[in-house]
XYZ file of N, CA and C in Angstrom:
876
model
N 181.635 -135.865 58.910
C 182.598 -135.302 59.857
C 183.934 -135.073 59.179
N 184.441 -136.078 58.457
C 185.786 -135.975 57.903
C 185.825 -135.043 56.691
N 184.917 -135.261 55.729
C 184.951 -134.483 54.507
C 184.657 -133.027 54.762
N 183.804 -132.715 55.723
C 183.442 -131.331 55.937
C 184.532 -130.538 56.628
N 185.621 -131.170 57.080
C 186.771 -130.382 57.536
C 187.300 -129.559 56.365
N 187.404 -130.187 55.176
C 187.837 -129.468 53.984
C 186.838 -128.384 53.636
N 185.541 -128.707 53.711
C 184.485 -127.741 53.449
C 184.623 -126.544 54.387
N 184.892 -126.823 55.664
C 185.049 -125.750 56.637
C 186.236 -124.857 56.326
N 187.350 -125.464 55.931
C 188.534 -124.679 55.604
C 188.304 -123.812 54.377
N 187.605 -124.377 53.385
C 187.307 -123.600 52.188
C 186.461 -122.390 52.530
N 185.412 -122.612 53.311
C 184.515 -121.520 53.649
C 185.175 -120.536 54.585
N 186.098 -121.018 55.439
C 186.826 -120.101 56.306
C 187.624 -119.118 55.466
N 188.153 -119.598 54.345
C 188.853 -118.705 53.435
C 187.925 -117.661 52.847
N 186.709 -118.091 52.524
C 185.727 -117.137 52.025
C 185.399 -116.096 53.088
N 185.280 -116.545 54.352
C 184.999 -115.622 55.447
C 186.077 -114.549 55.556
N 187.311 -114.938 55.288
C 188.419 -114.004 55.459
C 188.495 -112.981 54.337
N 187.860 -113.277 53.210
C 188.007 -112.399 52.054
C 186.727 -111.699 51.648
N 185.608 -112.082 52.240
C 184.347 -111.486 51.812
C 183.351 -111.465 52.936
N 182.577 -110.393 53.024
C 181.531 -110.306 54.038
C 180.173 -110.614 53.441
N 180.173 -111.002 52.167
C 178.928 -111.290 51.489
C 178.509 -112.708 51.740
N 177.218 -112.930 51.785
C 176.686 -114.267 51.997
C 175.491 -114.465 51.103
N 175.499 -115.555 50.358
C 174.357 -115.860 49.522
C 173.221 -116.345 50.393
N 172.021 -115.877 50.121
C 170.857 -116.247 50.926
C 170.383 -117.625 50.546
N 169.496 -118.157 51.368
C 168.943 -119.482 51.088
C 168.250 -119.469 49.741
N 168.316 -120.590 49.044
C 167.768 -120.668 47.705
C 166.255 -120.636 47.716
N 165.680 -120.612 46.532
C 164.227 -120.581 46.405
C 163.582 -121.857 46.875
N 164.395 -122.849 47.226
C 163.849 -124.119 47.700
C 163.580 -124.088 49.188
N 163.056 -122.966 49.704
C 162.780 -122.841 51.127
C 161.538 -123.620 51.486
N 161.587 -124.219 52.662
C 160.491 -125.077 53.073
C 159.325 -124.301 53.637
N 159.557 -123.143 54.266
C 158.481 -122.428 54.907
C 157.870 -123.268 56.012
N 158.651 -123.584 57.055
C 158.186 -124.501 58.084
C 156.985 -123.954 58.830
N 156.808 -122.644 58.833
C 155.638 -122.081 59.482
C 154.440 -122.020 58.531
N 154.618 -122.507 57.314
C 153.566 -122.449 56.310
C 153.228 -123.848 55.835
N 152.103 -124.403 56.292
C 151.768 -125.777 55.930
C 151.416 -125.943 54.462
N 151.276 -124.823 53.711
C 150.930 -124.925 52.304
C 152.152 -124.836 51.404
N 153.337 -124.897 51.985
C 154.555 -124.831 51.187
C 154.529 -125.856 50.072
N 154.932 -125.448 48.858
C 154.876 -126.340 47.702
C 156.203 -126.989 47.393
N 157.225 -126.704 48.198
C 158.522 -127.318 47.973
C 158.522 -128.715 48.589
N 157.944 -129.659 47.866
C 157.768 -131.004 48.389
C 158.331 -132.021 47.415
N 158.592 -133.171 47.918
C 159.049 -134.265 47.078
C 157.887 -134.762 46.237
N 158.154 -135.096 44.972
C 157.111 -135.486 44.040
C 156.254 -136.636 44.555
N 156.883 -137.622 45.214
C 156.158 -138.820 45.623
C 155.725 -138.781 47.087
N 155.649 -137.592 47.674
C 155.348 -137.497 49.096
C 153.982 -138.082 49.440
N 152.972 -137.789 48.610
C 151.635 -138.295 48.914
C 151.591 -139.812 48.824
N 152.292 -140.356 47.850
C 152.342 -141.812 47.708
C 153.028 -142.433 48.907
N 154.151 -141.827 49.327
C 154.887 -142.351 50.467
C 154.050 -142.269 51.735
N 153.336 -141.152 51.901
C 152.515 -140.989 53.089
C 151.423 -142.047 53.143
N 150.835 -142.319 51.991
C 149.767 -143.315 51.935
C 150.280 -144.701 52.281
N 151.551 -144.974 51.974
C 152.114 -146.290 52.231
C 152.648 -146.414 53.656
N 152.612 -145.311 54.418
C 153.056 -145.344 55.802
C 154.554 -145.430 55.959
N 155.318 -144.760 55.098
C 156.775 -144.784 55.174
C 157.299 -143.367 55.373
N 158.521 -143.276 55.919
C 159.155 -141.978 56.041
C 159.440 -141.421 54.656
N 159.214 -140.121 54.478
C 159.428 -139.506 53.176
C 159.795 -138.043 53.365
N 160.583 -137.539 52.445
C 160.991 -136.134 52.469
C 159.831 -135.270 51.993
N 159.416 -134.311 52.816
C 158.312 -133.444 52.420
C 158.797 -132.108 51.879
N 160.014 -131.701 52.252
C 160.514 -130.418 51.784
C 161.984 -130.280 52.158
N 162.609 -129.254 51.633
C 164.003 -128.990 51.979
C 164.328 -127.523 51.782
N 165.378 -127.089 52.463
C 165.983 -125.790 52.229
C 167.411 -126.018 51.760
N 167.886 -125.150 50.885
C 169.273 -125.231 50.439
C 169.970 -123.910 50.749
N 171.130 -124.010 51.373
C 171.933 -122.842 51.728
C 173.276 -122.938 50.997
N 173.891 -121.766 50.771
C 175.128 -121.716 49.994
C 176.226 -120.967 50.742
N 177.460 -121.368 50.479
C 178.658 -120.704 50.950
C 178.620 -120.388 52.446
N 178.629 -119.124 52.846
C 178.716 -118.797 54.258
C 177.490 -119.279 55.032
N 176.329 -119.180 54.423
C 175.120 -119.687 55.071
C 175.215 -121.192 55.264
N 175.799 -121.868 54.287
C 175.987 -123.314 54.403
C 177.001 -123.636 55.497
N 178.087 -122.870 55.542
C 179.122 -123.110 56.546
C 178.560 -123.011 57.956
N 177.730 -122.001 58.206
C 177.217 -121.779 59.554
C 176.241 -122.868 60.006
N 175.759 -123.668 59.067
C 174.781 -124.706 59.379
C 175.303 -126.101 59.038
N 176.601 -126.217 58.791
C 177.128 -127.382 58.104
C 177.421 -128.625 58.906
N 177.244 -128.619 60.229
C 177.620 -129.787 61.016
C 176.442 -130.439 61.734
N 175.742 -129.655 62.530
C 174.688 -130.247 63.346
C 173.522 -129.308 63.527
N 172.449 -129.849 64.131
C 171.245 -129.052 64.349
C 170.479 -129.618 65.534
N 169.876 -128.725 66.293
C 168.952 -129.109 67.348
C 167.911 -128.014 67.455
N 166.977 -128.166 68.394
C 165.929 -127.167 68.543
C 165.485 -127.078 69.990
N 165.060 -125.858 70.379
C 164.446 -125.657 71.681
C 162.929 -125.576 71.556
N 162.416 -125.872 70.369
C 160.988 -125.811 70.101
C 160.552 -124.521 69.457
N 161.355 -123.471 69.601
C 161.029 -122.168 69.030
C 162.061 -121.684 68.024
N 163.223 -122.310 68.033
C 164.321 -121.913 67.154
C 165.057 -123.160 66.695
N 165.801 -122.998 65.587
C 166.805 -123.983 65.213
C 168.138 -123.486 65.727
N 168.941 -124.377 66.266
C 170.320 -124.052 66.612
C 171.214 -124.943 65.759
N 172.059 -124.330 64.958
C 172.958 -125.046 64.055
C 174.392 -124.960 64.587
N 175.199 -125.947 64.219
C 176.624 -125.892 64.524
C 177.433 -125.949 63.240
N 178.549 -125.248 63.262
C 179.547 -125.303 62.195
C 180.811 -125.877 62.817
N 181.864 -126.098 62.049
C 183.084 -126.625 62.666
C 183.586 -125.784 63.831
N 183.330 -124.462 63.785
C 183.893 -123.579 64.805
C 182.845 -122.820 65.608
N 181.594 -122.799 65.162
C 180.636 -121.902 65.784
C 179.235 -122.452 65.934
N 178.362 -121.579 66.461
C 176.957 -121.894 66.685
C 176.098 -120.774 66.112
N 174.903 -121.133 65.651
C 173.979 -120.170 65.049
C 172.565 -120.525 65.483
N 171.810 -119.534 65.949
C 170.397 -119.743 66.289
C 169.541 -118.929 65.342
N 168.548 -119.583 64.745
C 167.648 -118.912 63.812
C 166.200 -119.137 64.229
N 165.314 -118.375 63.621
C 163.893 -118.654 63.737
C 163.606 -119.981 63.037
N 162.381 -120.463 63.163
C 162.033 -121.739 62.541
C 161.941 -121.660 61.030
N 162.114 -120.456 60.451
C 162.239 -120.376 58.998
C 163.627 -120.800 58.542
N 164.535 -121.010 59.504
C 165.889 -121.445 59.172
C 166.807 -120.340 58.707
N 166.264 -119.123 58.506
C 167.036 -118.041 57.906
C 167.234 -116.848 58.828
N 166.186 -116.470 59.546
C 166.242 -115.273 60.374
C 167.158 -115.511 61.574
N 168.293 -114.825 61.607
C 169.305 -115.061 62.637
C 168.905 -114.378 63.940
N 168.930 -115.132 65.035
C 168.629 -114.611 66.369
C 169.885 -114.452 67.219
N 170.854 -115.302 67.013
C 172.108 -115.208 67.760
C 173.192 -115.941 66.986
N 174.434 -115.526 67.226
C 175.558 -116.126 66.512
C 176.797 -116.102 67.400
N 177.529 -117.204 67.409
C 178.834 -117.264 68.075
C 179.772 -117.934 67.092
N 180.526 -117.126 66.355
C 181.312 -117.638 65.239
C 182.517 -118.442 65.681
N 183.049 -118.130 66.849
C 184.211 -118.849 67.380
C 183.842 -119.365 68.766
N 183.105 -120.457 68.802
C 182.485 -120.923 70.039
C 183.357 -121.874 70.851
N 184.408 -122.423 70.262
C 185.214 -123.410 70.979
C 185.982 -122.726 72.106
N 185.793 -123.171 73.364
C 186.484 -122.531 74.487
C 187.995 -122.560 74.304
N 188.663 -121.513 74.794
C 190.108 -121.383 74.587
C 190.880 -122.545 75.206
N 190.420 -123.034 76.364
C 191.125 -124.142 77.015
C 191.063 -125.411 76.181
N 189.934 -125.622 75.502
C 189.799 -126.797 74.633
C 190.538 -126.557 73.327
N 190.452 -125.338 72.820
C 191.181 -124.991 71.597
C 192.682 -125.170 71.782
N 193.177 -124.855 72.966
C 194.611 -124.988 73.248
C 195.070 -126.433 73.185
N 194.139 -127.371 73.351
C 194.459 -128.793 73.245
C 194.239 -129.322 71.832
N 193.938 -128.417 70.911
C 193.734 -128.810 69.525
C 192.289 -128.873 69.106
N 191.350 -128.620 70.018
C 189.932 -128.680 69.676
C 189.595 -127.738 68.537
N 189.088 -128.293 67.440
C 188.832 -127.465 66.266
C 187.608 -127.899 65.473
N 186.734 -128.673 66.103
C 185.590 -129.171 65.343
C 184.416 -129.470 66.262
N 183.292 -128.779 66.033
C 182.047 -129.035 66.751
C 181.190 -129.968 65.900
N 180.640 -130.988 66.520
C 179.803 -131.942 65.800
C 178.321 -131.639 65.944
N 177.502 -132.685 65.914
C 176.057 -132.520 66.021
C 175.673 -132.299 67.477
N 174.870 -131.284 67.724
C 174.576 -130.791 69.061
C 173.211 -131.276 69.552
N 172.937 -131.032 70.840
C 171.654 -131.407 71.430
C 171.241 -130.334 72.430
N 169.924 -130.188 72.641
C 169.387 -129.161 73.536
C 168.757 -129.796 74.761
N 168.968 -129.143 75.932
C 168.257 -129.535 77.143
C 168.258 -128.386 78.147
N 167.076 -128.025 78.610
C 166.912 -127.120 79.741
C 167.706 -125.823 79.585
N 167.557 -125.209 78.427
C 168.205 -123.924 78.191
C 169.666 -123.994 77.830
N 170.189 -125.194 77.640
C 171.609 -125.363 77.330
C 171.785 -126.147 76.028
N 172.847 -125.828 75.334
C 173.275 -126.588 74.165
C 174.438 -127.471 74.578
N 174.318 -128.757 74.310
C 175.394 -129.715 74.551
C 176.124 -129.897 73.224
N 177.401 -129.529 73.204
C 178.172 -129.532 71.961
C 179.388 -130.446 72.076
N 179.505 -131.434 71.177
C 180.699 -132.286 71.165
C 181.830 -131.583 70.421
N 183.018 -131.609 71.001
C 184.169 -130.949 70.379
C 185.322 -131.951 70.314
N 185.930 -132.046 69.144
C 187.061 -132.958 68.952
C 188.241 -132.199 68.381
N 189.411 -132.832 68.409
C 190.641 -132.141 68.048
C 191.308 -132.768 66.831
N 191.507 -131.938 65.835
C 192.331 -132.239 64.673
C 192.236 -133.639 64.119
N 193.380 -134.150 63.728
C 193.452 -135.494 63.153
C 193.857 -136.539 64.184
N 194.141 -136.117 65.407
C 194.637 -137.050 66.417
C 193.513 -137.598 67.300
N 192.480 -136.812 67.490
C 191.313 -137.234 68.278
C 191.723 -137.739 69.661
N 192.485 -136.930 70.356
C 192.977 -137.324 71.677
C 192.267 -136.585 72.815
N 191.422 -135.597 72.492
C 190.794 -134.789 73.531
C 189.316 -134.547 73.221
N 188.478 -135.574 73.376
C 187.043 -135.388 73.134
C 186.369 -134.697 74.319
N 185.524 -133.723 74.034
C 184.843 -132.953 75.071
C 183.362 -132.780 74.728
N 182.563 -132.561 75.775
C 181.230 -132.009 75.648
C 181.252 -130.662 76.357
N 180.922 -129.580 75.632
C 180.879 -128.236 76.207
C 179.442 -127.744 76.223
N 179.080 -126.984 77.256
C 177.718 -126.492 77.412
C 177.661 -124.991 77.096
N 176.601 -124.612 76.371
C 176.397 -123.228 75.953
C 174.986 -122.776 76.316
N 174.843 -121.483 76.580
C 173.519 -120.915 76.775
C 172.772 -120.946 75.441
N 171.571 -121.512 75.436
C 170.853 -121.708 74.177
C 170.383 -120.398 73.556
N 170.191 -119.357 74.351
C 169.735 -118.078 73.818
C 170.885 -117.246 73.278
N 171.942 -117.120 74.063
C 173.063 -116.269 73.648
C 174.120 -117.033 72.867
N 174.138 -118.350 73.008
C 175.133 -119.239 72.401
C 176.532 -119.030 72.986
N 176.601 -118.403 74.142
C 177.886 -118.201 74.796
C 178.217 -119.403 75.678
N 179.498 -119.699 75.768
C 179.991 -120.805 76.586
C 179.657 -120.562 78.048
N 179.144 -121.570 78.728
C 178.751 -121.427 80.128
C 179.926 -121.571 81.092
N 181.058 -122.029 80.603
C 182.193 -122.312 81.469
C 182.252 -123.753 81.925
N 181.247 -124.547 81.518
C 181.201 -125.957 81.901
C 181.506 -126.848 80.711
N 182.435 -127.754 80.880
C 182.747 -128.737 79.849
C 183.185 -130.025 80.526
N 183.094 -131.108 79.795
C 183.402 -132.426 80.336
C 184.319 -133.171 79.377
N 185.465 -133.616 79.881
C 186.334 -134.478 79.089
C 185.728 -135.874 79.039
N 185.729 -136.471 77.854
C 185.142 -137.796 77.670
C 186.225 -138.866 77.654
N 185.874 -140.103 78.015
C 186.868 -141.193 77.980
C 187.400 -141.397 76.564
N 188.701 -141.297 76.412
C 189.308 -141.410 75.086
C 189.090 -142.788 74.478
N 189.133 -143.842 75.309
C 189.001 -145.189 74.767
C 187.627 -145.470 74.199
N 186.636 -144.659 74.540
C 185.274 -144.838 74.022
C 184.983 -143.932 72.832
N 185.940 -143.079 72.472
C 185.706 -142.117 71.392
C 186.858 -142.141 70.400
N 187.170 -143.345 69.944
C 188.192 -143.497 68.905
C 187.684 -142.816 67.635
N 188.469 -141.890 67.120
C 188.033 -141.155 65.927
C 187.166 -139.960 66.247
N 187.187 -139.519 67.515
C 186.494 -138.279 67.866
C 185.117 -138.481 68.465
N 184.424 -137.365 68.650
C 183.070 -137.368 69.214
C 182.182 -136.546 68.277
N 181.633 -137.179 67.243
C 180.924 -136.453 66.200
C 179.530 -135.974 66.576
N 178.968 -136.494 67.682
C 177.597 -136.113 68.042
C 177.348 -136.394 69.516
N 176.282 -135.773 70.022
C 175.805 -136.037 71.370
C 174.287 -135.929 71.350
N 173.613 -136.732 72.168
C 172.157 -136.687 72.254
C 171.744 -136.743 73.720
N 170.890 -135.814 74.120
C 170.384 -135.772 75.491
C 169.046 -136.498 75.565
N 168.913 -137.363 76.552
C 167.671 -138.080 76.831
C 167.145 -137.562 78.167
N 166.322 -136.510 78.105
C 165.855 -135.856 79.328
C 165.002 -136.789 80.176
N 164.186 -137.618 79.538
C 163.274 -138.498 80.272
C 164.031 -139.486 81.160
N 165.166 -139.981 80.673
C 165.958 -140.943 81.442
C 167.077 -140.304 82.231
N 167.290 -139.010 82.034
C 168.396 -138.343 82.706
C 169.736 -138.826 82.210
N 169.830 -139.062 80.882
C 171.043 -139.631 80.308
C 171.499 -138.848 79.078
N 172.768 -139.042 78.749
C 173.375 -138.437 77.567
C 174.082 -139.552 76.804
N 173.966 -139.533 75.464
C 174.526 -140.612 74.657
C 175.582 -140.096 73.687
N 176.603 -140.921 73.487
C 177.584 -140.721 72.429
C 177.946 -142.100 71.873
N 178.707 -142.104 70.798
C 179.284 -143.345 70.257
C 180.439 -142.952 69.359
N 181.341 -143.883 69.124
C 182.439 -143.565 68.218
C 181.914 -143.482 66.792
N 182.680 -142.801 65.936
C 182.207 -142.495 64.586
C 182.247 -143.714 63.665
N 183.331 -144.448 63.692
C 183.527 -145.544 62.742
C 183.147 -146.885 63.366
N 182.174 -147.547 62.748
C 181.751 -148.889 63.171
C 181.497 -148.969 64.675
N 180.607 -148.129 65.139
C 180.255 -148.114 66.564
C 179.582 -149.428 66.937
N 180.103 -150.068 67.961
C 179.537 -151.335 68.420
C 178.856 -151.209 69.772
N 179.063 -150.064 70.450
C 178.407 -149.826 71.730
C 177.886 -148.392 71.773
N 176.856 -148.208 72.582
C 176.338 -146.886 72.883
C 176.864 -146.485 74.254
N 177.466 -145.299 74.333
C 177.980 -144.801 75.607
C 176.884 -144.033 76.329
N 176.661 -144.367 77.597
C 175.585 -143.757 78.371
C 176.188 -142.997 79.551
N 175.942 -141.674 79.599
C 176.450 -140.814 80.654
C 175.296 -140.246 81.475
N 175.608 -139.839 82.696
C 174.626 -139.182 83.541
C 174.435 -137.736 83.091
N 173.187 -137.315 82.977
C 172.898 -135.933 82.615
C 173.304 -134.976 83.733
N 173.370 -135.460 84.947
C 173.715 -134.600 86.085
C 175.153 -134.118 86.042
N 176.074 -135.051 85.823
C 177.490 -134.672 85.910
C 178.357 -135.338 84.842
N 177.724 -135.972 83.862
C 178.413 -136.594 82.737
C 179.379 -137.700 83.146
N 179.135 -138.366 84.275
C 179.955 -139.543 84.559
C 179.404 -140.718 83.745
N 180.288 -141.619 83.357
C 179.884 -142.764 82.548
C 179.072 -143.736 83.403
N 177.867 -144.043 82.954
C 177.012 -145.000 83.653
C 177.292 -146.415 83.173
N 177.326 -146.588 81.847
C 177.534 -147.920 81.273
C 177.738 -147.770 79.771
N 178.118 -148.850 79.146
C 178.083 -148.946 77.692
C 177.098 -150.049 77.332
N 176.326 -149.820 76.283
C 175.302 -150.767 75.852
C 175.726 -151.373 74.515
N 176.003 -152.684 74.454
C 176.364 -153.308 73.172
C 175.226 -153.187 72.165
N 175.558 -152.830 70.943
C 174.566 -152.723 69.882
C 174.408 -154.062 69.173
N 173.207 -154.354 68.730
C 172.953 -155.622 68.052
C 173.579 -155.663 66.667
N 173.931 -154.501 66.127
C 174.740 -154.433 64.915
C 175.540 -153.144 64.972
N 176.743 -153.172 64.429
C 177.554 -151.955 64.438
C 176.994 -150.975 63.417
N 177.188 -149.697 63.709
C 176.738 -148.628 62.816
C 177.946 -147.798 62.427
N 178.144 -147.627 61.145
C 179.302 -146.887 60.661
C 178.926 -145.442 60.345
N 179.854 -144.524 60.633
C 179.764 -143.129 60.223
C 178.506 -142.434 60.772
N 178.278 -142.573 62.058
C 177.158 -141.847 62.666
C 177.525 -140.367 62.743
N 176.677 -139.525 62.155
C 176.947 -138.092 62.112
C 176.076 -137.292 63.076
N 175.011 -137.892 63.564
C 174.146 -137.193 64.498
C 173.087 -138.127 65.019
N 172.516 -137.786 66.170
C 171.447 -138.603 66.744
C 170.594 -137.737 67.652
N 169.347 -138.134 67.832
C 168.439 -137.404 68.710
C 167.328 -138.325 69.176
N 166.831 -138.064 70.385
C 165.746 -138.857 70.943
C 164.406 -138.421 70.365
N 163.527 -139.407 70.133
C 162.170 -139.126 69.660
C 161.259 -140.251 70.118
N 160.260 -139.916 70.924
C 159.318 -140.909 71.439
C 160.024 -142.070 72.134
N 161.054 -141.735 72.909
C 161.742 -142.743 73.701
C 162.747 -143.578 72.956
N 163.005 -143.259 71.693
C 163.927 -144.019 70.859
C 164.985 -143.070 70.299
N 166.212 -143.563 70.163
C 167.293 -142.772 69.595
C 167.328 -142.970 68.083
N 167.198 -141.875 67.336
C 167.298 -141.902 65.873
C 168.671 -141.395 65.474
N 169.379 -142.154 64.653
C 170.753 -141.825 64.282
C 170.873 -141.628 62.780
N 171.503 -140.541 62.383
C 171.769 -140.225 60.981
C 173.176 -140.696 60.626
N 173.287 -141.574 59.645
C 174.602 -142.087 59.250
C 174.988 -141.592 57.862
N 176.289 -141.560 57.641
C 176.823 -141.165 56.336
C 177.344 -142.392 55.599
N 176.606 -143.495 55.685
C 176.999 -144.682 54.919
C 176.563 -144.513 53.460
N 176.675 -145.546 52.679
C 176.432 -145.439 51.236
C 175.010 -145.015 50.894
N 174.057 -145.338 51.772
C 172.653 -144.996 51.503
C 172.106 -143.968 52.484
N 172.978 -143.375 53.287
C 172.574 -142.365 54.276
C 171.411 -142.885 55.125
N 171.642 -144.026 55.736
C 170.612 -144.697 56.515
C 170.312 -143.953 57.808
N 169.034 -143.901 58.152
C 168.610 -143.449 59.470
C 168.267 -144.698 60.279
N 168.915 -144.841 61.434
C 168.721 -146.009 62.287
C 167.890 -145.660 63.518
N 167.301 -146.681 64.094
C 166.583 -146.572 65.356
C 167.303 -147.439 66.381
N 167.596 -146.873 67.556
C 168.344 -147.587 68.581
C 167.556 -147.595 69.884
N 167.346 -148.767 70.439
C 166.767 -148.895 71.773
C 167.904 -148.684 72.765
N 167.848 -147.608 73.522
C 168.982 -147.248 74.379
C 169.109 -148.149 75.598
N 168.104 -148.930 75.894
C 168.173 -149.864 77.019
C 168.755 -151.212 76.602
N 168.303 -151.720 75.445
C 168.719 -153.056 75.008
C 169.825 -153.036 73.970
N 170.012 -151.899 73.285
C 170.996 -151.823 72.214
C 170.483 -152.350 70.885
N 169.199 -152.681 70.806
C 168.629 -153.179 69.554
C 168.665 -152.089 68.482
N 169.195 -152.446 67.308
C 169.326 -151.514 66.190
C 168.457 -151.987 65.032
N 167.733 -151.061 64.413
C 166.956 -151.387 63.222
C 167.019 -150.219 62.246
N 166.856 -150.534 60.968
C 166.853 -149.508 59.924
C 165.481 -148.849 59.886
N 165.463 -147.520 59.939
C 164.211 -146.782 59.815
C 163.922 -146.503 58.346
N 164.882 -145.900 57.660
C 164.769 -145.713 56.212
C 166.122 -145.292 55.660
N 166.303 -145.522 54.359
C 167.494 -145.077 53.636
C 167.145 -143.796 52.892
N 167.979 -142.777 53.021
C 167.686 -141.503 52.356
C 168.114 -141.497 50.894
N 169.124 -142.318 50.553
C 169.563 -142.469 49.158
C 169.787 -141.111 48.486
N 170.667 -140.319 49.076
C 170.965 -138.991 48.546
C 171.890 -139.081 47.338
N 172.006 -137.996 46.570
C 172.880 -138.012 45.392
C 174.320 -138.361 45.750
N 175.015 -138.965 44.811
C 176.398 -139.370 45.012
C 177.254 -138.171 45.421
N 178.123 -138.389 46.399
C 179.012 -137.336 46.862
C 178.454 -136.495 47.981
N 177.195 -136.709 48.320
C 176.569 -135.980 49.427
C 177.066 -136.533 50.760
N 177.260 -135.666 51.760
C 177.659 -136.118 53.084
C 176.554 -135.826 54.087
N 175.981 -136.879 54.672
C 174.957 -136.718 55.696
C 175.558 -136.085 56.937
N 174.738 -135.281 57.635
C 175.203 -134.607 58.843
C 174.193 -134.801 59.973
N 173.996 -133.763 60.797
C 173.221 -133.896 62.022
C 171.724 -134.003 61.818
N 171.038 -134.321 62.920
C 169.605 -134.575 62.897
C 168.941 -133.894 64.087
N 167.716 -133.397 63.873
C 166.914 -132.806 64.941
C 165.506 -133.361 64.862
N 164.763 -133.220 65.949
C 163.385 -133.693 66.022
C 162.478 -132.531 66.406
N 161.453 -132.275 65.597
C 160.452 -131.264 65.913
C 159.259 -131.435 64.977
N 158.066 -131.695 65.514
C 156.869 -131.708 64.657
C 156.612 -130.292 64.132
N 156.500 -130.152 62.822
C 156.311 -128.841 62.208
C 155.028 -128.812 61.395
N 154.665 -127.607 60.947
C 153.373 -127.404 60.306
C 153.206 -128.181 59.007
N 154.320 -128.509 58.353
C 154.200 -129.267 57.098
C 154.183 -130.775 57.332
N 154.069 -131.201 58.577
C 153.957 -132.621 58.893
C 155.268 -133.316 59.189
N 156.374 -132.603 59.026
C 157.681 -133.228 59.256
C 157.939 -133.412 60.751
N 158.741 -134.444 61.045
C 159.172 -134.691 62.422
C 160.691 -134.759 62.541
N 161.334 -135.391 61.561
C 162.790 -135.487 61.542
C 163.351 -134.470 60.555
N 164.440 -133.826 60.939
C 165.048 -132.774 60.122
C 166.546 -133.053 60.072
N 167.073 -133.297 58.869
C 168.430 -133.814 58.731
C 169.219 -132.975 57.729
N 170.462 -132.679 58.079
C 171.348 -131.891 57.227
C 172.180 -132.782 56.317
N 172.559 -132.246 55.160
C 173.570 -132.908 54.324
C 174.314 -131.874 53.501
N 175.621 -132.078 53.369
C 176.465 -131.223 52.545
C 176.413 -131.727 51.113
N 176.175 -130.821 50.170
C 176.073 -131.205 48.769
C 177.404 -131.671 48.204
N 177.338 -132.411 47.124
C 178.552 -132.946 46.506
C 179.485 -131.849 46.003
N 178.940 -130.633 45.781
C 179.781 -129.514 45.356
C 180.582 -128.920 46.510
N 180.310 -129.352 47.763
C 180.997 -128.940 48.986
C 180.756 -127.488 49.374
N 179.918 -126.743 48.645
C 179.635 -125.349 49.000
C 178.150 -125.115 49.239
N 177.356 -126.163 49.232
C 175.938 -126.023 49.523
C 175.544 -126.995 50.625
N 174.464 -126.656 51.308
C 173.952 -127.479 52.398
C 172.447 -127.611 52.256
N 171.960 -128.839 52.393
C 170.520 -129.085 52.367
C 170.017 -129.392 53.770
N 168.877 -128.827 54.097
C 168.184 -129.106 55.354
C 166.873 -129.763 54.960
N 166.845 -131.101 55.067
C 165.710 -131.882 54.577
C 164.778 -132.235 55.729
N 163.488 -132.250 55.428
C 162.459 -132.423 56.441
C 161.613 -133.648 56.089
N 161.514 -134.587 57.044
C 160.904 -135.883 56.779
C 159.679 -136.121 57.661
N 158.655 -136.695 57.053
C 157.420 -137.034 57.768
C 157.151 -138.523 57.610
N 156.311 -139.034 58.491
C 155.897 -140.449 58.423
C 154.412 -140.508 58.094
């Protein structure tokens, strides 16, 4: 969340001076192609041992990286990515653009300093997008967008400031329970639980251990999976009823990499979790796909 503000500003400068965009690298996963050969060397060994492992990745550069640099979710047929300022919907190849909203932050929220969209979540034709403001983090919001057009629906919810110290870097919708989850970015000790109907606060759930630098989270099989930007880029599992926290796996990405948002979708190459990270060069983005 913090480092990619600089990344966003750098790429915004590129946007202002060039209309060219480098395409995704040859390391494309081909999510619709189960025979894709862009796999991690030890994937078969990891699969045999019953552990989470990276099966493939895509790498994007410059403007393509910027448009996908914060968060990701899916409606089952498309990927929807967030950037600091906008939203992008692509086919499941991650490249074919279906819709784009480059300046998605509503003017009323922007007028309060809102300048950063975090990791997003999908529910019932809508994108739930967390928006925070500058370096002060005094106006955390959740704004709703049409998932097809990516246009603002006119509905947004101000979040309790005391529960979002340091901004609102992510949001996760739990359709089965009719709930929405957030947590503060730095050393989160509680999970915030809101009503999906009207976003009123239902309760806070104490976590059995604090989690630092949560960059994204999503529900999967009744459990909340959280992507963190700690030293080992740990993926955590959170029981949203009890607050029990456990380590799922450490991604152990290259030094200088910044972990970002997470999405859930079973794909043809066996992956279920799909997680973004900004490269240490700050101008590339990896979209990594993990299977169990």
